[in-house]
Coordinates of C-alpha atoms in Angstrom, one line a residue:
R1 CA 29.8 -12.5 55.5
G2 CA 27.5 -10.7 58.0
A3 CA 26.9 -13.0 60.9
V4 CA 28.2 -16.1 59.1
R5 CA 31.9 -17.0 59.0
V6 CA 32.9 -19.5 56.3
E7 CA 36.2 -21.3 56.3
G8 CA 37.3 -24.4 54.5
R9 CA 39.0 -26.2 51.7
A10 CA 37.4 -26.5 48.2
G11 CA 38.5 -29.1 45.7
I12 CA 39.3 -28.0 42.1
P13 CA 36.8 -29.1 39.5
D14 CA 39.3 -31.7 38.1
A15 CA 39.1 -33.5 41.5
A16 CA 35.3 -34.0 41.3
R17 CA 34.0 -37.5 41.8
S18 CA 31.1 -39.6 40.6
R19 CA 29.8 -39.8 44.1
G20 CA 29.3 -37.1 46.8
D21 CA 31.2 -39.1 49.5
Q22 CA 33.9 -36.5 50.1
Q23 CA 31.6 -33.6 51.1
F24 CA 31.8 -32.4 54.7
F25 CA 30.0 -29.6 56.5
Y26 CA 30.7 -28.5 60.1
V27 CA 28.6 -25.9 61.9
N28 CA 30.1 -24.5 65.1
G29 CA 32.4 -27.5 65.2
R30 CA 29.7 -30.1 64.7
F31 CA 29.4 -32.4 61.6
V32 CA 26.1 -31.9 59.9
R33 CA 24.1 -32.6 56.8
D34 CA 22.0 -29.9 55.4
K35 CA 20.1 -29.3 52.1
V36 CA 20.6 -25.5 52.2
L37 CA 24.4 -25.9 52.4
S38 CA 24.5 -28.7 49.8
H39 CA 22.4 -26.5 47.4
A40 CA 24.7 -23.5 48.0
V41 CA 27.8 -25.5 47.1
R42 CA 26.2 -27.1 44.1
S43 CA 25.1 -23.7 42.8
A44 CA 28.6 -22.4 43.2
Y45 CA 30.2 -25.2 41.2
E46 CA 27.4 -25.2 38.6
D47 CA 29.2 -24.0 35.5
V48 CA 32.6 -25.6 36.2
L49 CA 31.6 -29.2 36.7
H50 CA 30.9 -31.6 33.8
G51 CA 27.6 -33.5 33.9
Q52 CA 26.7 -34.9 37.3
R53 CA 30.2 -34.9 38.8
Q54 CA 30.3 -34.2 42.5
P55 CA 32.7 -31.6 44.1
V56 CA 34.9 -32.5 47.1
F57 CA 35.1 -30.0 50.0
A58 CA 35.3 -29.5 53.7
L59 CA 33.5 -26.3 54.9
Y60 CA 33.4 -24.9 58.5
L61 CA 30.7 -22.4 59.4
T62 CA 30.8 -20.3 62.5
I63 CA 27.4 -18.7 63.4
D64 CA 25.7 -17.4 66.5
P65 CA 24.3 -20.6 68.2
A66 CA 21.0 -18.7 68.8
R67 CA 20.5 -18.6 65.0
V68 CA 20.9 -22.4 64.6
D69 CA 18.4 -25.1 65.8
V70 CA 20.4 -28.3 66.4
N71 CA 17.4 -30.2 67.9
V72 CA 15.6 -31.1 64.6
H73 CA 17.2 -34.6 64.6
P74 CA 17.7 -37.1 67.4
T75 CA 21.4 -37.5 66.6
K76 CA 21.8 -33.7 66.0
I77 CA 23.3 -34.4 62.6
E78 CA 20.7 -32.1 60.9
V79 CA 20.2 -28.4 61.7
R80 CA 17.8 -25.6 60.8
F81 CA 19.1 -22.1 60.2
R82 CA 17.0 -19.1 61.4
D83 CA 18.0 -17.3 58.2
G84 CA 18.7 -20.0 55.6
R85 CA 19.0 -17.5 52.8
E86 CA 21.8 -15.6 54.4
V87 CA 23.7 -18.8 55.1
H88 CA 23.1 -20.0 51.5
Q89 CA 24.3 -16.8 50.0
A90 CA 27.4 -16.7 52.2
V91 CA 28.5 -20.2 51.3
R92 CA 27.8 -19.9 47.6
Q93 CA 29.6 -16.6 47.3
A94 CA 32.6 -17.9 49.2
I95 CA 33.0 -20.9 46.9
E96 CA 32.3 -18.8 43.8
N97 CA 35.1 -16.4 44.7
A98 CA 37.5 -19.3 45.3
L99 CA 36.7 -20.9 42.0
A100 CA 37.1 -17.6 40.1
V101 CA 40.9 -17.6 40.1
P102 CA 42.6 -19.4 37.2
R103 CA 45.2 -22.1 38.0
A104 CA 47.6 -21.3 35.2
G105 CA 51.1 -21.1 36.5
E106 CA 51.0 -23.7 39.1
T107 CA 54.1 -25.9 39.3
A108 CA 52.0 -29.1 39.3
T109 CA 49.7 -30.3 36.5
P110 CA 46.0 -29.6 37.2
A111 CA 45.2 -33.3 37.7
A112 CA 48.1 -33.7 40.2
T113 CA 47.5 -30.6 42.2
P114 CA 47.2 -31.5 45.9
L115 CA 43.5 -31.2 46.8
F116 CA 43.8 -29.8 50.3
T117 CA 47.0 -27.7 50.3
S118 CA 46.2 -24.9 52.8
T119 CA 47.0 -21.3 52.3
A120 CA 46.4 -18.2 54.4
P121 CA 42.9 -16.7 54.3
R122 CA 42.3 -13.9 51.8
S123 CA 39.6 -11.3 51.7
M124 CA 37.1 -13.9 52.9
P125 CA 38.1 -16.4 55.6
V126 CA 38.5 -19.6 53.6
W127 CA 41.5 -22.0 53.4
T128 CA 42.1 -23.5 49.9
Q129 CA 44.8 -24.8 47.7
P130 CA 46.9 -22.3 45.7
A131 CA 44.6 -22.6 42.7
I132 CA 41.5 -21.7 44.7
H133 CA 41.4 -18.7 46.9
F134 CA 39.1 -15.7 47.3
A135 CA 39.1 -12.9 44.8
A136 CA 37.1 -9.6 45.3
E137 CA 33.5 -10.2 46.2
R138 CA 31.0 -10.2 43.4
G139 CA 27.3 -9.7 43.7
P140 CA 25.2 -12.8 43.1
G141 CA 22.2 -11.1 41.4
D142 CA 23.3 -8.0 39.5
L143 CA 22.2 -8.8 36.0
A144 CA 21.5 -6.6 33.0
A145 CA 18.2 -5.6 31.6
M146 CA 18.1 -7.1 28.1
W147 CA 19.9 -8.3 25.1
P148 CA 18.5 -9.3 21.6
A149 CA 16.2 -12.3 22.0
S150 CA 17.2 -14.0 18.8
P151 CA 20.8 -13.0 18.0
A152 CA 22.2 -13.7 14.6
M153 CA 24.8 -16.4 14.8
P154 CA 28.2 -15.5 13.5
A155 CA 29.3 -17.7 10.7
A156 CA 32.2 -20.0 11.4
D157 CA 35.4 -19.1 9.5
T158 CA 36.5 -22.2 7.7
T159 CA 38.8 -20.5 5.1
G160 CA 41.7 -20.2 7.5
E161 CA 42.7 -16.9 5.9
A162 CA 41.2 -14.4 8.3
A163 CA 43.7 -12.6 10.5
T164 CA 41.3 -12.1 13.4
A165 CA 38.2 -13.8 14.6
G166 CA 34.8 -12.2 13.8
A167 CA 33.2 -10.4 16.7
P168 CA 30.0 -11.9 18.2
A169 CA 26.8 -10.5 16.9
W170 CA 25.5 -9.8 20.5
H171 CA 25.8 -6.6 22.4
I172 CA 24.8 -5.5 25.8
A173 CA 23.5 -1.9 25.6
G174 CA 26.0 0.5 26.9
A175 CA 28.9 -2.0 27.2
P176 CA 31.9 -2.5 24.9
M177 CA 31.7 -5.5 22.5
P178 CA 33.9 -8.4 23.6
S179 CA 36.8 -8.8 21.2
P180 CA 37.2 -12.6 20.6
L181 CA 41.0 -12.6 20.1
Q182 CA 42.5 -9.4 21.3
T183 CA 46.3 -9.0 20.9
P184 CA 47.6 -8.4 24.5
V185 CA 49.0 -5.1 25.4
S186 CA 52.1 -6.6 27.1
P187 CA 54.9 -7.6 24.8
Q188 CA 55.2 -11.3 24.0
P189 CA 58.2 -13.3 25.0
A190 CA 60.7 -13.3 22.2
D191 CA 62.0 -16.8 22.6
A192 CA 61.8 -20.0 24.6
D193 CA 64.1 -18.6 27.3
T194 CA 61.6 -16.0 28.2
A195 CA 58.5 -18.2 27.8
A196 CA 58.3 -18.5 31.6
V197 CA 57.2 -14.9 31.8
W198 CA 53.6 -16.1 31.1
P199 CA 51.9 -18.9 33.2
L200 CA 50.5 -20.5 30.0
G201 CA 53.7 -19.9 28.1
R202 CA 54.5 -19.0 24.5
A203 CA 52.5 -20.4 21.7
L204 CA 54.4 -22.7 19.4
A205 CA 51.9 -24.2 17.0
Q206 CA 48.3 -25.2 16.3
L207 CA 47.4 -28.9 16.0
Q208 CA 44.6 -30.1 13.8
G209 CA 42.9 -26.7 14.0
I210 CA 41.7 -27.6 17.5
Y211 CA 44.6 -27.4 20.0
I212 CA 47.2 -24.7 20.7
L213 CA 50.6 -26.0 21.8
A214 CA 52.6 -23.7 24.0
E215 CA 55.8 -23.8 26.0
N216 CA 56.1 -22.6 29.6
A217 CA 58.5 -23.0 32.5
Q218 CA 57.0 -26.4 33.4
G219 CA 57.0 -27.9 30.0
L220 CA 54.2 -28.3 27.3
V221 CA 50.8 -26.7 27.6
I222 CA 47.9 -28.0 25.4
V223 CA 44.9 -25.8 25.0
D224 CA 41.5 -26.6 23.5
M225 CA 41.1 -23.2 21.8
H226 CA 37.3 -23.4 21.3
A227 CA 36.6 -24.4 24.9
A228 CA 39.0 -21.8 26.2
H229 CA 37.6 -19.0 24.1
E230 CA 34.1 -20.0 24.9
R231 CA 34.8 -19.4 28.6
I232 CA 36.4 -16.1 27.9
V233 CA 33.4 -14.8 25.9
Y234 CA 31.0 -16.2 28.5
E235 CA 32.8 -14.4 31.4
R236 CA 32.9 -11.2 29.4
L237 CA 29.2 -11.3 28.8
K238 CA 28.5 -12.0 32.5
T239 CA 30.8 -9.1 33.4
Q240 CA 28.9 -6.7 31.1
L241 CA 25.7 -7.7 32.9
D242 CA 27.0 -7.3 36.4
G243 CA 26.0 -4.1 38.2
A244 CA 23.0 -3.4 36.0
A245 CA 19.4 -3.7 37.3
I246 CA 17.3 -6.5 36.1
G247 CA 14.8 -5.1 33.5
S248 CA 11.2 -6.2 33.9
Q249 CA 9.0 -7.1 30.9
P250 CA 5.2 -6.8 31.6
L251 CA 3.2 -9.6 30.0
L252 CA 0.4 -8.6 27.6
I253 CA -1.8 -11.3 29.1
P254 CA -0.9 -12.4 32.7
A255 CA -0.1 -16.1 33.0
T256 CA -2.2 -17.6 35.8
F257 CA -1.6 -21.0 37.6
A258 CA -3.1 -22.9 40.5
A259 CA -0.7 -22.3 43.4
T260 CA -0.1 -24.1 46.7
P261 CA -0.7 -22.3 50.0
Q262 CA 3.1 -22.0 50.4
E263 CA 3.5 -20.4 46.9
V264 CA 0.8 -17.9 47.7
A265 CA 2.2 -17.0 51.0
T266 CA 5.7 -16.6 49.6
A267 CA 4.5 -14.4 46.7
E268 CA 2.7 -12.1 49.2
A269 CA 5.5 -12.0 51.7
C270 CA 8.3 -11.4 49.1
T271 CA 6.9 -8.7 46.8
A272 CA 10.0 -6.5 47.1
V273 CA 12.4 -9.4 46.4
L274 CA 10.4 -10.4 43.4
T275 CA 10.4 -6.8 42.1
A276 CA 14.2 -6.7 42.4
L277 CA 14.4 -9.9 40.4
G278 CA 12.3 -8.3 37.6
M279 CA 9.2 -10.3 38.4
E280 CA 5.6 -9.4 39.4
I281 CA 3.5 -12.2 40.9
T282 CA 0.2 -11.3 42.5
P283 CA -2.8 -13.2 43.9
F284 CA -5.5 -13.7 41.3
S285 CA -7.8 -15.6 43.6
P286 CA -7.2 -17.4 47.0
R287 CA -5.7 -20.4 45.2
T288 CA -4.4 -18.8 42.0
L289 CA -1.4 -16.6 41.2
A290 CA -0.9 -14.4 38.2
V291 CA 2.5 -13.7 36.7
R292 CA 2.3 -10.2 35.3
A293 CA 6.0 -9.4 34.6
V294 CA 9.2 -11.4 34.1
P295 CA 12.9 -10.4 33.6
G296 CA 13.3 -8.9 30.1
T297 CA 16.1 -11.4 29.3
L298 CA 13.7 -14.3 29.9
A299 CA 10.6 -12.9 28.2
D300 CA 10.6 -15.8 25.7
G301 CA 10.5 -18.5 28.4
D302 CA 7.7 -20.2 30.2
P303 CA 6.5 -17.6 32.8
V304 CA 4.7 -20.1 35.0
E305 CA 7.7 -22.5 35.1
L306 CA 10.0 -19.6 36.0
A307 CA 7.6 -18.3 38.7
R308 CA 7.3 -21.7 40.3
S309 CA 11.0 -22.2 40.4
V310 CA 11.6 -18.7 41.9
L311 CA 9.0 -19.2 44.5
A312 CA 10.3 -22.6 45.5
E313 CA 13.9 -21.2 45.8
L314 CA 12.6 -18.1 47.6
A315 CA 10.9 -20.2 50.3
Q316 CA 14.3 -21.8 51.2
H317 CA 17.2 -20.3 49.5
D318 CA 18.4 -17.2 47.6
A319 CA 15.9 -16.9 44.7
S320 CA 18.3 -14.8 42.6
T321 CA 20.1 -18.0 41.7
V322 CA 17.1 -19.1 39.6
V323 CA 17.1 -16.0 37.5
Q324 CA 20.9 -16.0 37.4
R325 CA 21.0 -19.6 36.3
A326 CA 18.5 -19.1 33.5
Q327 CA 20.3 -16.0 32.3
N328 CA 23.7 -17.8 32.4
E329 CA 22.3 -20.6 30.3
L330 CA 21.4 -18.1 27.6
L331 CA 24.8 -16.4 27.9
S332 CA 26.5 -19.8 27.7
T333 CA 24.7 -20.6 24.4
M334 CA 25.7 -17.2 23.0
A335 CA 29.3 -17.7 24.1
C336 CA 29.5 -21.1 22.5
H337 CA 28.4 -19.8 19.1
G338 CA 30.5 -16.7 19.5
A339 CA 33.7 -18.5 20.3
V340 CA 36.4 -19.3 17.7
R341 CA 35.6 -22.5 15.8
A342 CA 37.6 -25.6 15.2
N343 CA 39.7 -25.7 12.0
R344 CA 40.2 -22.0 12.2
K345 CA 43.8 -21.2 11.5
L346 CA 45.3 -18.7 14.0
T347 CA 48.4 -16.7 13.8
L348 CA 51.0 -17.0 16.6
D349 CA 49.9 -13.5 17.8
E350 CA 46.3 -14.6 18.0
M351 CA 47.3 -17.8 19.9
N352 CA 49.4 -15.8 22.4
G353 CA 46.5 -13.3 22.7
L354 CA 44.2 -16.2 23.6
L355 CA 46.6 -17.5 26.2
R356 CA 47.0 -14.1 27.8
Q357 CA 43.2 -13.7 28.0
M358 CA 42.9 -17.1 29.6
E359 CA 45.4 -16.1 32.3
A360 CA 43.2 -13.0 33.1
T361 CA 39.8 -14.7 32.9
E362 CA 37.9 -16.1 35.9
R363 CA 37.2 -19.9 35.8
S364 CA 39.2 -20.2 32.6
D365 CA 40.3 -23.7 33.6
Q366 CA 36.9 -25.1 32.5
C367 CA 34.6 -24.3 29.6
N368 CA 31.0 -23.4 30.3
H369 CA 30.1 -27.1 30.2
G370 CA 32.7 -28.1 32.7
R371 CA 35.3 -29.6 30.3
P372 CA 38.9 -28.7 30.9
T373 CA 40.3 -26.0 28.6
W374 CA 44.0 -26.8 29.0
R375 CA 46.4 -29.5 30.3
Q376 CA 50.0 -29.3 31.4
L377 CA 52.7 -31.9 30.5
S378 CA 55.8 -31.4 32.6
I379 CA 59.3 -32.0 31.3
R380 CA 59.5 -34.9 33.7
E381 CA 56.4 -36.4 32.2
L382 CA 57.7 -35.9 28.7
D383 CA 61.0 -37.5 29.7
G384 CA 59.2 -40.5 31.0
L385 CA 57.4 -41.0 27.7
F386 CA 60.8 -41.4 26.0
L387 CA 62.5 -43.3 28.9
R388 CA 65.0 -40.5 29.3
G389 CA 67.2 -40.8 32.4
R390 CA 66.6 -44.5 32.8

């Protein structure tokens, strides 16, 4: 990306650890530790890791030596980038693109997938396991203008009689409504012999109103239907927002706050960037800043808290991540309430429709909160449970 070349191997979310002891950065062949790089990777894994789990990775950056200061630490283990924002964005985008591809259809179970199986580079120069490779590049900060601030929550269907899930009550202006359980256009496999056509297989049954049991070429697939549908709705809402400008909402009464010299300097130097993010922050006095406008989607939040977060990120990283993170949190809440609920009885067509959507949805292996959405039990594992072949 630009003057930064990123290569490496990124661990799948299931391989995350409680400690960050398997995280390695190399800049021009030298092992380094750097907060900008660490922040970029953490941002990329943000909505696929559960709790405080730490990803595993090895990343190799190639950059013009004149753009890197390696003399900031006696042992040269720390570096300072001339353009930290560019490096941050390149690393974050590379990891995000790698994580976007669903792992359905792998021959191994997700938990047993080799962490560092190398494949040939794709559209971006990164080596990863088969489950993680680079899809088409996606802009980090293209977000939509607005959606209803207090959407009505769709009622959960507990009767078990409905043939299809109710559509979410939210809508992005000018975009089609996401259909929760859309019957796939492609024909369904007619029997078990053709179940291998689909990576997640053919739906067999529903268990306790929570799990979908399906058969594929490897064996048995178990899907948490709420978690899976939550991710599908979440990604659809994000897609609807992509490519649209961030709408700005002027504040009736500007919110002022005592600012540090660095915050004042950042606000004055980055007016154009702030405008692109839908914000207007201007000096009110030599030591005070005034927030005069915020993104329309975040108009109900704390403008001062948002302004401080954006200015802090803008001073070191890519500030668009702050706005994107806040917007994604709202979208995640909307998706959680819009997803099909537990104890909702689904028809086989609806179950198969959900499986097909999972196969086509980015990051569908984890829900918005980082929990797995499906697991694979191979025939060999099932045979072992019953001591077959012994």
